[in-house]
Coordinates of C-alpha atoms in Angstrom, one line a residue:
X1 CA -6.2 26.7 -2.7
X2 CA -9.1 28.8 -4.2
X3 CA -10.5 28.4 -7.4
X4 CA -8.8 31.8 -8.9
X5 CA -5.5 30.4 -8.1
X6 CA -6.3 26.6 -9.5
X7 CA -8.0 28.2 -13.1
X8 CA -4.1 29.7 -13.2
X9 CA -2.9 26.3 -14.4
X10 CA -3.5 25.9 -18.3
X11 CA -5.4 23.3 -19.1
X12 CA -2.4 23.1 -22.1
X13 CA 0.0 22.3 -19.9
X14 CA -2.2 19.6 -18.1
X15 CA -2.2 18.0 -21.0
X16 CA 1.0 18.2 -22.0
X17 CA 2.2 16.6 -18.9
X18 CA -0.1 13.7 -19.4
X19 CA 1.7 12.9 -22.3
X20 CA 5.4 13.2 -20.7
X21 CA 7.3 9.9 -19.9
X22 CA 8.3 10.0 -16.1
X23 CA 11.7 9.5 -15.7
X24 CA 11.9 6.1 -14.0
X25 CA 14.5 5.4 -11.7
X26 CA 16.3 2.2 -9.8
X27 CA 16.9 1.4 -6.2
X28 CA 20.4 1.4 -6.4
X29 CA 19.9 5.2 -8.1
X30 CA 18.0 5.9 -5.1
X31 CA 20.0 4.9 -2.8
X32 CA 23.3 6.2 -4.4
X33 CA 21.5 9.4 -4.2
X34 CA 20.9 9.0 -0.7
X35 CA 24.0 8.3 0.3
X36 CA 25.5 11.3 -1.1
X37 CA 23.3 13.6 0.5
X38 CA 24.0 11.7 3.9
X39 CA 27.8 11.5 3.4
X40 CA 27.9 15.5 2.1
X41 CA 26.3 16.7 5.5
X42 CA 25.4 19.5 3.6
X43 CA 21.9 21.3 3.2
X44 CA 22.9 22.2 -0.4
X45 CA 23.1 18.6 -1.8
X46 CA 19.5 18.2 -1.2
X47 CA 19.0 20.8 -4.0
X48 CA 19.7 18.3 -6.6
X49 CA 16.9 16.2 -6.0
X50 CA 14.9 18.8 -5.1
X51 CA 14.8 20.0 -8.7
X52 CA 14.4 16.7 -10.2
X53 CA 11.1 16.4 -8.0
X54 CA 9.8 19.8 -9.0
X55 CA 9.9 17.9 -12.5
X56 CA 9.1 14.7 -12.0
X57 CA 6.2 15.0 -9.7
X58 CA 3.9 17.3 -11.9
X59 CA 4.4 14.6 -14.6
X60 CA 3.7 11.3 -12.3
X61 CA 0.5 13.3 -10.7
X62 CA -1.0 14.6 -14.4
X63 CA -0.7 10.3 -15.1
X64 CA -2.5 9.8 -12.2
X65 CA -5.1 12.3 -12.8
X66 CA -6.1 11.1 -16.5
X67 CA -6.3 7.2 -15.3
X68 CA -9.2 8.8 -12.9
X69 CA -10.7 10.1 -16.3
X70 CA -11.1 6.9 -18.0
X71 CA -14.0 4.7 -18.0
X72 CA -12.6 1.2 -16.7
X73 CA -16.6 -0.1 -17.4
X74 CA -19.1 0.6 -20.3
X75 CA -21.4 1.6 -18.3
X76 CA -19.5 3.5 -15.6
X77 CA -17.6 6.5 -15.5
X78 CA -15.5 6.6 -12.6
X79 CA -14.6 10.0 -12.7
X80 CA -18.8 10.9 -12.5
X81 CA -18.6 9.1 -9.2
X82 CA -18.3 12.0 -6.8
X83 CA -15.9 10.4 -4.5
X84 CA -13.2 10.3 -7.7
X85 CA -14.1 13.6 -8.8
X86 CA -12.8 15.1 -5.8
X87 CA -9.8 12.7 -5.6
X88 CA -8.9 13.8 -9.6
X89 CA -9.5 17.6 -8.3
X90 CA -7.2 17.5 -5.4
X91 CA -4.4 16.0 -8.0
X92 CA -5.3 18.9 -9.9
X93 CA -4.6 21.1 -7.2
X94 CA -1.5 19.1 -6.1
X95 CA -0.2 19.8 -10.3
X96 CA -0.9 23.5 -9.7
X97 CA 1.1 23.7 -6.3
X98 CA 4.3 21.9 -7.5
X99 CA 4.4 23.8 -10.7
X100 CA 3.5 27.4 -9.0
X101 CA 6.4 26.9 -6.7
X102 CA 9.7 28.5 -7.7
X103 CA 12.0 25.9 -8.8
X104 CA 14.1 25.1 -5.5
X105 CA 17.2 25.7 -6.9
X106 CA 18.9 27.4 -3.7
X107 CA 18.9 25.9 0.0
X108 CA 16.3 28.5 0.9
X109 CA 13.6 27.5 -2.1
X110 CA 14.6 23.7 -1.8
X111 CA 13.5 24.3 2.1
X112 CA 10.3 26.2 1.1
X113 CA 9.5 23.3 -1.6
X114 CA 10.3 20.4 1.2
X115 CA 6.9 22.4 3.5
X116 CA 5.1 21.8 0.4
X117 CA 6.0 18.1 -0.3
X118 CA 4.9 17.8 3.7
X119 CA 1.4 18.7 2.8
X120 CA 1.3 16.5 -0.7
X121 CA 2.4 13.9 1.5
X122 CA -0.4 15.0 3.7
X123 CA -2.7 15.1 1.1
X124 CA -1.6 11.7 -0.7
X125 CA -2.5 9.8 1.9
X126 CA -5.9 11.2 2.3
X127 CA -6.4 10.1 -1.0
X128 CA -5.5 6.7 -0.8
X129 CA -7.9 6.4 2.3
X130 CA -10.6 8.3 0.3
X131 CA -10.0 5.5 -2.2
X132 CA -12.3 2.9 -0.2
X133 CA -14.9 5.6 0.4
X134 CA -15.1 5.3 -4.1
X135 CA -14.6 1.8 -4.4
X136 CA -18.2 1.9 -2.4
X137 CA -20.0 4.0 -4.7
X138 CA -18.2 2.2 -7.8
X139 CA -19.8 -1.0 -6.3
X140 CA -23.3 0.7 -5.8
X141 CA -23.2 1.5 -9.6
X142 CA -21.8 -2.1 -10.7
X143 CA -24.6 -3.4 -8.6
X144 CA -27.0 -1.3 -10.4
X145 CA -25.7 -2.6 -13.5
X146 CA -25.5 -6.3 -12.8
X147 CA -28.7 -6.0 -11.6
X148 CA -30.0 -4.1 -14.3
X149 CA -28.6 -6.8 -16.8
X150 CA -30.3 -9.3 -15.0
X151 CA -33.9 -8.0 -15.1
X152 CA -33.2 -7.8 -19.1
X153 CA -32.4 -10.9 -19.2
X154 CA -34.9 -13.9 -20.4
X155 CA -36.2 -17.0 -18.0
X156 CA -34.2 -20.0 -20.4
X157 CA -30.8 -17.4 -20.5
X158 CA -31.1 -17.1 -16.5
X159 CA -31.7 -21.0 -16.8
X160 CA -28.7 -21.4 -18.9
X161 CA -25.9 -20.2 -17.0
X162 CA -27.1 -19.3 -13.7
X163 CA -25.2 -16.4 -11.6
X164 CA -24.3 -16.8 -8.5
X165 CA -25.2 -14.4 -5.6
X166 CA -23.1 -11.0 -5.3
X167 CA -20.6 -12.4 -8.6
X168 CA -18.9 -9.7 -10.6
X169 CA -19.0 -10.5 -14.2
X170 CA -15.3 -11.9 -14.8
X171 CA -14.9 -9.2 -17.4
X172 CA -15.9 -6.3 -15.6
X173 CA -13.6 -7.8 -12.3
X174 CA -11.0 -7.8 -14.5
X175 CA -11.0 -4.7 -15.7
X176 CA -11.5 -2.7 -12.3
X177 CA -8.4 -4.8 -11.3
X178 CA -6.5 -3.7 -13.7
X179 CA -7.6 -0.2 -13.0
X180 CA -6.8 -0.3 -9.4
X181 CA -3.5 -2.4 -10.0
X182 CA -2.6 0.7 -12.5
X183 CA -4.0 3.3 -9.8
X184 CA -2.0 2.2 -7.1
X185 CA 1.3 1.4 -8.9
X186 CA 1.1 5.1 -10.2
X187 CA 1.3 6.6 -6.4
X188 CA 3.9 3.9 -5.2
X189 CA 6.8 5.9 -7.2
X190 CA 4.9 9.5 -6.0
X191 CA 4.7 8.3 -2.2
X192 CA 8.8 7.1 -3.0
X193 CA 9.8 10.1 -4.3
X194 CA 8.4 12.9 -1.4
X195 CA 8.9 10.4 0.9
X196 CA 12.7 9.9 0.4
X197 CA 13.1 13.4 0.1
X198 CA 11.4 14.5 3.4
X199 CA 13.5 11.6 5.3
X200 CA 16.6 12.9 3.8
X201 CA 15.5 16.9 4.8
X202 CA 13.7 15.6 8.1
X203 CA 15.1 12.8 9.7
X204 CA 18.5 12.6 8.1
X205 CA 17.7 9.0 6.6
X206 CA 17.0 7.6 3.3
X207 CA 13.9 4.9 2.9
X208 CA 16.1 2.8 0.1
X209 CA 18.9 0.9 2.3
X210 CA 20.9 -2.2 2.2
X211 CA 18.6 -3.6 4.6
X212 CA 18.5 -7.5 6.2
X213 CA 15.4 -8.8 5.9
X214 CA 15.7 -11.1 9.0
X215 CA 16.0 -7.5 10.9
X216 CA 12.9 -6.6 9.4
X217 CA 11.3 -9.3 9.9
X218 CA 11.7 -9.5 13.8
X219 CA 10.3 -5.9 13.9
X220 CA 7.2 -6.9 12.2
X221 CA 6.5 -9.4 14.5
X222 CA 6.8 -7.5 17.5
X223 CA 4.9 -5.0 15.7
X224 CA 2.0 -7.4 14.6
X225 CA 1.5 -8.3 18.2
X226 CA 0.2 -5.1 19.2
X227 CA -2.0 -4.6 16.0
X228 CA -3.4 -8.0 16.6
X229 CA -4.6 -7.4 20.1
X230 CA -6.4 -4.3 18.6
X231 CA -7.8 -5.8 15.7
X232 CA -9.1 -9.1 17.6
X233 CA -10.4 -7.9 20.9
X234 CA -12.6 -11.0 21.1
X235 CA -9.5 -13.4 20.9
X236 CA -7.0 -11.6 22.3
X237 CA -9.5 -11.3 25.9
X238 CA -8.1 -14.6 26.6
X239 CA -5.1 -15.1 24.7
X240 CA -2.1 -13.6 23.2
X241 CA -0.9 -14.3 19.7
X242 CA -0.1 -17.6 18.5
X243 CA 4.1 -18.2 17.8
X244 CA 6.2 -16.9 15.5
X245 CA 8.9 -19.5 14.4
X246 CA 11.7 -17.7 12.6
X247 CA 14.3 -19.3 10.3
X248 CA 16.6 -18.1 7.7
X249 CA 18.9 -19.7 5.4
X250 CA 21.5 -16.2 6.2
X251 CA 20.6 -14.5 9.0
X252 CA 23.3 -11.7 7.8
X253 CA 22.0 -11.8 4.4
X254 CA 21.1 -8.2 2.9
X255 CA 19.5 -6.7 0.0
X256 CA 19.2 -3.1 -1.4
X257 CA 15.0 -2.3 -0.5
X258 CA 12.9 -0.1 0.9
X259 CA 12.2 -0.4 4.2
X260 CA 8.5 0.7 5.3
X261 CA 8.0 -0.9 2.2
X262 CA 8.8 -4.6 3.2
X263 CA 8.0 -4.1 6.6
X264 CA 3.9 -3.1 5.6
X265 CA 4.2 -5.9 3.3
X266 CA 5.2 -8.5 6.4
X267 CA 2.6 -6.7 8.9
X268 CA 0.1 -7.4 6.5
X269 CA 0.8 -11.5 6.0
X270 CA 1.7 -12.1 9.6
X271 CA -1.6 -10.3 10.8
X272 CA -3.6 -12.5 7.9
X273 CA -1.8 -15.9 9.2
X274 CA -1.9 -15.3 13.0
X275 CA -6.2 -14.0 12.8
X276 CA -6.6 -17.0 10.6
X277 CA -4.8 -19.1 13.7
X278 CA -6.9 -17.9 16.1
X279 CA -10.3 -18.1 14.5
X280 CA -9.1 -21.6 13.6
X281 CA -8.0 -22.9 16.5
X282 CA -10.1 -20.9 19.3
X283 CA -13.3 -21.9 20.2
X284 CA -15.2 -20.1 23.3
X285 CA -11.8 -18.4 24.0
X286 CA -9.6 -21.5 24.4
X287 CA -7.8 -23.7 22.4
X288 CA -8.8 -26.6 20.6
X289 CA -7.2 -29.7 19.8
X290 CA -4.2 -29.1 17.7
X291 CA -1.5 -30.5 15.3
X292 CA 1.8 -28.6 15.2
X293 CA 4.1 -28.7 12.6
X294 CA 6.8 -30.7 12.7
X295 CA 10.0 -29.5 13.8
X296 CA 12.9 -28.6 11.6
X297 CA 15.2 -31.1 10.3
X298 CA 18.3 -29.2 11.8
X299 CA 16.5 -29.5 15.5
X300 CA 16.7 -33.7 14.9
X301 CA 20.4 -34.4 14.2
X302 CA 23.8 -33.9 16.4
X303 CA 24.2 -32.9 20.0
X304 CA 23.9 -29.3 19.7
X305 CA 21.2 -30.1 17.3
X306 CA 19.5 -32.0 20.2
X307 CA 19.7 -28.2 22.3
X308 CA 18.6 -26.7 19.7
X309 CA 15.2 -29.1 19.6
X310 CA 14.6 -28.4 23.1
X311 CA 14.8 -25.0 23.0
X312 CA 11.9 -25.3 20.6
X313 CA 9.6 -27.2 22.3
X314 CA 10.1 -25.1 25.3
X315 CA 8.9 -22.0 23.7
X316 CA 5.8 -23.9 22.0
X317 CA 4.8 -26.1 24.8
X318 CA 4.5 -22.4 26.4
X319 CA 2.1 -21.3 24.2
X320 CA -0.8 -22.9 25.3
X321 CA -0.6 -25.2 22.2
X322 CA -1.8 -22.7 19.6
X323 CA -0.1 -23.6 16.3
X324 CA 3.1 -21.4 15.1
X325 CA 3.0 -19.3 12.4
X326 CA 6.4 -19.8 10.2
X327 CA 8.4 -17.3 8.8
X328 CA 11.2 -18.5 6.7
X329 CA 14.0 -16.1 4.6
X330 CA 15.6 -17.9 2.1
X331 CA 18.7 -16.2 0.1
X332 CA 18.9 -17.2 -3.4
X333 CA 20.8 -16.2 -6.1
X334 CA 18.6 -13.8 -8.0
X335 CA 15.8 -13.6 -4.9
X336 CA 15.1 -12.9 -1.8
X337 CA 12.1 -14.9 -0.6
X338 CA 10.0 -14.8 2.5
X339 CA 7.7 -17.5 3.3
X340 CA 5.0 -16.9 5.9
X341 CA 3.0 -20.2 6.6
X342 CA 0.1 -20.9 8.9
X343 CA -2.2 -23.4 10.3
X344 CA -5.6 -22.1 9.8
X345 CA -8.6 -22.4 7.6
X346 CA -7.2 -22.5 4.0
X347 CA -9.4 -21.0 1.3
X348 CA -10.8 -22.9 -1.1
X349 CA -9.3 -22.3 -5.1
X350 CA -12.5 -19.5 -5.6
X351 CA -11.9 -17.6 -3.1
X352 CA -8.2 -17.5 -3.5
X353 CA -8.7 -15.8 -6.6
X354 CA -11.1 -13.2 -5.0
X355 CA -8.3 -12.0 -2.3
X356 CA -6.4 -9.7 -4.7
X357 CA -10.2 -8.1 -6.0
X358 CA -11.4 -4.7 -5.0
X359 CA -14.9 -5.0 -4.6
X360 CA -16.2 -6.6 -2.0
X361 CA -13.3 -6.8 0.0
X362 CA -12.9 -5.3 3.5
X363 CA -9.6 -3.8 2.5
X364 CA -6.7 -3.5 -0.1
X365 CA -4.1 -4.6 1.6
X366 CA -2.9 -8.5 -0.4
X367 CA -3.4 -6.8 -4.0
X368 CA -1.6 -3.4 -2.7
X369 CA 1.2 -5.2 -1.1
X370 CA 1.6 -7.1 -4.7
X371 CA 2.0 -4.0 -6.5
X372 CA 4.3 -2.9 -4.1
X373 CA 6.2 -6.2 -4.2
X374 CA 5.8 -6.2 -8.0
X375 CA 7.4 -2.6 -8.3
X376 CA 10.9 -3.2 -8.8
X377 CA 10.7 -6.8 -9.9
X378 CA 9.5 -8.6 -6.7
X379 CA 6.2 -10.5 -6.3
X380 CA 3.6 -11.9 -3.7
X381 CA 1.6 -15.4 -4.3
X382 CA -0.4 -17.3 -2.3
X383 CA -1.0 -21.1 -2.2
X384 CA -4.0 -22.5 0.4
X385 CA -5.1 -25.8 1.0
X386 CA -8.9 -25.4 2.8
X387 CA -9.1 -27.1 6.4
X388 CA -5.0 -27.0 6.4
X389 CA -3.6 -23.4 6.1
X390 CA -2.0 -20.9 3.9
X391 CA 1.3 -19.7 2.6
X392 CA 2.5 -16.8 1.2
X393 CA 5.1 -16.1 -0.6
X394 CA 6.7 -13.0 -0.9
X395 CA 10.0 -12.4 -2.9
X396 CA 12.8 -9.4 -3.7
X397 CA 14.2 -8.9 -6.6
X398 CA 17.7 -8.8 -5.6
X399 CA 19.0 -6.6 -8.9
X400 CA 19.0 -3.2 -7.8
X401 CA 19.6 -1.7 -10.9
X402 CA 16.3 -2.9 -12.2
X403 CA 13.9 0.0 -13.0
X404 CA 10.5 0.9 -11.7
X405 CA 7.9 -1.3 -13.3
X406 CA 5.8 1.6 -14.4
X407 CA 2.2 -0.1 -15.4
X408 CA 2.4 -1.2 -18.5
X409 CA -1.7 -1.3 -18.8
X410 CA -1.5 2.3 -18.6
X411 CA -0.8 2.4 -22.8
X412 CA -4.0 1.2 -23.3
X413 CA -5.9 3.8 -21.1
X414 CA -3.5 6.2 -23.1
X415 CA -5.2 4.8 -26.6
X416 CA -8.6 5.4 -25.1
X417 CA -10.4 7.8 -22.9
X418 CA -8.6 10.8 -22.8
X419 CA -5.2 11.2 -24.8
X420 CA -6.2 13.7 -27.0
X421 CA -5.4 17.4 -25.7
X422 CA -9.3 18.1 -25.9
X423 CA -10.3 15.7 -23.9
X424 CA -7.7 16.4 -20.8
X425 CA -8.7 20.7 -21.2
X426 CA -12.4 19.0 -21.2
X427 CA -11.7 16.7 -18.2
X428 CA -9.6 19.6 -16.1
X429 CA -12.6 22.0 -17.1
X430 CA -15.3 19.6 -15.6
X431 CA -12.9 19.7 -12.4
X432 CA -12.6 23.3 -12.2
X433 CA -16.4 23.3 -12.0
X434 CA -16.8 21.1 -8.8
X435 CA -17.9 23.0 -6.3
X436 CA -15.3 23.5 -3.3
X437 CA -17.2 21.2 -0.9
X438 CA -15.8 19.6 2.0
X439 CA -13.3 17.3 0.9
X440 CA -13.7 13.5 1.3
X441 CA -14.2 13.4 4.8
X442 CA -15.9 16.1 7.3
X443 CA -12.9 17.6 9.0
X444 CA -11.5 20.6 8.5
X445 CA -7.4 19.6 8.3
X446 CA -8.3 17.6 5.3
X447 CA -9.9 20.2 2.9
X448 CA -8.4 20.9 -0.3
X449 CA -9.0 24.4 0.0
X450 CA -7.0 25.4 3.3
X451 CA -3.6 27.0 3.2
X452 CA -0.9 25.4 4.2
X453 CA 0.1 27.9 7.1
X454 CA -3.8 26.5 8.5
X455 CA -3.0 22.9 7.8
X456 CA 0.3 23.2 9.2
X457 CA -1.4 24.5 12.7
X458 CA -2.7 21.0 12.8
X459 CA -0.6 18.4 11.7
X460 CA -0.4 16.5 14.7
X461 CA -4.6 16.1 14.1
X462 CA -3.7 13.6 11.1
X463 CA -1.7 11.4 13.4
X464 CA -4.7 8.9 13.8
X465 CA -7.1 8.1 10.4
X466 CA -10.0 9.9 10.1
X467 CA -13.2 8.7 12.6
X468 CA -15.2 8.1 9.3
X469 CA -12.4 5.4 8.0
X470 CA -12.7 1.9 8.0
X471 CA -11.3 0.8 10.9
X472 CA -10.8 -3.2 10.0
X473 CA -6.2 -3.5 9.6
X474 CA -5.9 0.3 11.0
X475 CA -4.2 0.8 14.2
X476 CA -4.4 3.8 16.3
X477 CA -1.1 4.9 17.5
X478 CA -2.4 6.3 21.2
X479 CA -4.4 2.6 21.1
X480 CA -1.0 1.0 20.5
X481 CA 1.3 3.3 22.4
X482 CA -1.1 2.8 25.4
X483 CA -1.3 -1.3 25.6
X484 CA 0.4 -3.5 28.2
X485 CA 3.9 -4.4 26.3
X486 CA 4.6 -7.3 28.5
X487 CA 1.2 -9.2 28.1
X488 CA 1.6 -8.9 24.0
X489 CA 5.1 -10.5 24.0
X490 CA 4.7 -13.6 21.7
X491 CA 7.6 -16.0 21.6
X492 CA 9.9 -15.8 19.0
X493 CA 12.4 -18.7 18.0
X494 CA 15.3 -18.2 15.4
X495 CA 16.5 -21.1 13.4
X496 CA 19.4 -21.2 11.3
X497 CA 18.1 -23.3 8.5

């Protein structure tokens, strides 16, 4: 988009979006809506949703754009750090292109505004990987600060309460956590809404389902397999991935969710708990001496009981005694819980805490998967004991008419920074002025300022992230598509609890 085109959007009506209420909507709405378009078989019933999109979105992307105008910190501005000031501009541009577009209100437009929900879907997640590249320079300029602070400070106050090496000040960690929390809450709803509509258009599927978690969770440990060998090329030289014992309380049980959505959130634990096995339990590529857990209380009572036990010490015996990890799915009344336990390190009570912090962290992936938990009325704890392991605890909400938790820490950025209609035409001004640079990372299908007929020619080029991303918890899809099937196979044993 040039910057003609982009100065076309009033500043007004910036503004007047950021002070809309998004309409906020249920999984059981979205997956009645769904349905319908499924069971109609008819390109006309995506025109419905369609419209409510090309009314939503500008209002969800204009809240988006004024958190990255706040200061979370005193002495930092986050939207002068010039990582954030191109993320805020391509929102900006992403506002302009929804609300230029005719309001799909025929099969034809509703088709021509699905192309352009491809590229914001495009585009969204080159902003949440750009994300990391900011929380790098906001760490630079909290260093400067802390450091800063310290230098000011006199010999009997550094006496006093000594600081320890690298440690945020608990304020200041606070408050960038509730920034991010906020930040990343904001685009779970946006990356739901395109999202659903382009697998309804696309792929003839809707992300919200009645789903059975024991399904899921099977696929993400097949699927962990392969990312582990990639992510632990040191461990996995010698050995595959430790066990994965399954067990659910009803392994028909089924609850309305989304999908990708669990299925990230499982990847993620199971990856944490089987690396935390192996650099536990593998020393110079082989095992050490190891205790496995005990066996469950069904395996010790009854004859069939008594096949079931040896079934289970088959398939651990096997695995060259490396520790299981344990997954458990437990149906309760209100919940759906998932319990993924291991046998490795621990973490000690301070570092527990630092797990769901921003800075300083290789990646986002525990605090993001809360908020994504957290969304529609789930949650994610951890409890570790150092030297014994960890478990986590992830549960679902099993009311699906609950609504989306929009952040509620979002009021109190409304109260400050930028609420009043000046400051949002002063904020969308300062964007307009950036200079139309190369966009976040040097390659051209990822510029803001290509067409979509150019970014379209070379879609299949955003397949794999971008060389310049961190690599640590990112698979490659040729790396995975291209490794040996057979010699990642890790058993997998399902117990009826």
């Amino acid at each position: 988009m040039n910057k003609t085109a982009l100065q076309a959007l009033p500043a007004e009506m910036v503004a007047k979006l950021c002070r809309s209420k998004p309409t906020r909507l249920s999984l059981k709405q979205m997956y009645s809506m769904g349905r319908h378009v499924l069971d109609a078989r008819n390109p006309s019933a995506l025109v419905i949703p369609a419209v409510f999109l090309h009314q939503e979105l500008p209002i969800r992307l204009s809240h988006a754009l004024k958190l990255l105008g706040t200061n979370i910190l005193p002495q930092v501005n986050i939207s002068e750090l010039p990582t954030f000031q191109r993320i805020a501009r391509s929102y900006l541009e992403d506002i302009s292109l929804v609300t230029q577009i005719p309001k799909p209100s025929t099969p034809k437009l509703e088709s021509e505004f699905t192309t352009l929900l491809r590229d914001l879907d495009r585009r969204h997640k080159i902003k949440m990987l750009a994300v990391h590249q900011g929380v790098q320079e906001l760490m630079q300029s909290v260093s400067m600060i802390e450091h800063n602070n310290e230098t000011q400070a006199t010999d009997a106050e550094k006496d006093d309460e000594p600081k320890v090496a690298n440690q945020l000040d608990p304020a200041a960690d606070q408050a960038i956590r509730t920034f991010f929390d906020t930040f990343y809450t904001l685009n779970i709803g946006t990356r739901l809404l395109i999202g659903e509509h382009l697998a309804l258009h696309d792929r003839g599927v809707n992300l919200v389902q009645r789903l059975n978690p024991v399904e899921v969770s099977k696929r993400a440990i097949r699927n962990t397999c392969h990312q582990l060998s990639f992510l632990s090329p040191k461990c996995q030289a010698t050995l595959t991935p430790p066990p994965v014992h399954l067990q659910a309380t009803n392994p028909g049980l089924t609850t309305t969710f989304v999908d990708d959505f669990l299925h990230q959130n499982l990847v993620h634990l199971l990856t944490n708990a089987m690396q935390a096995t192996l650099e536990t339990h593998v020393q110079n590529g082989s095992p050490v001496s190891l205790n496995l857990a005990s066996l469950p209380s069904s395996a010790s009572t009854g004859s069939s009981a008594n096949h079931s036990k040896r079934n289970y010490i088959t398939t651990t015996t096997a695995r060259a005694k490396l520790p299981p990890v344990q997954l458990f799915v437990v149906d309760g009344e209100e919940d759906v819980t998932i319990k993924v336990s291991d046998h490795g390190c621990g973490l000690a009570l301070a570092e527990l805490d630092r797990v769901w912090g921003y800075l300083g962290t290789h990646n986002h992936h525990l605090p993001k998967a809360r908020q994504m938990a957290r969304y529609f009325g789930g949650d994610l704890s951890l409890i570790s004991m150092q030297g014994h392991g960890t478990d986590a605890y992830l549960s679902l909400h099993r009311n699906d008419n609950l609504l989306e938790n929009w952040p509620t820490s979002l009021a109190n950025y409304q109260a400050s920074a930028i609420e009043a209609t000046a400051d949002v035409d002063s904020f969308v001004n300062e964007l307009l002025d950036l200079e139309e640079s190369s966009f976040l990372y040097q390659r051209s299908n990822v510029l803001p300022g290509r067409s979509l007929r150019e970014k379209a020619q070379e879609r299949q080029e955003l397949d794999e992230p971008p060389s310049s991303t961190p690599r640590d918890n990112l698979v490659s899809h040729q790396a995975v598509s291209s490794l040996n099937m057979s010699s990642l196979s890790t058993p997998l044993s399902f117990t009826p609890l």
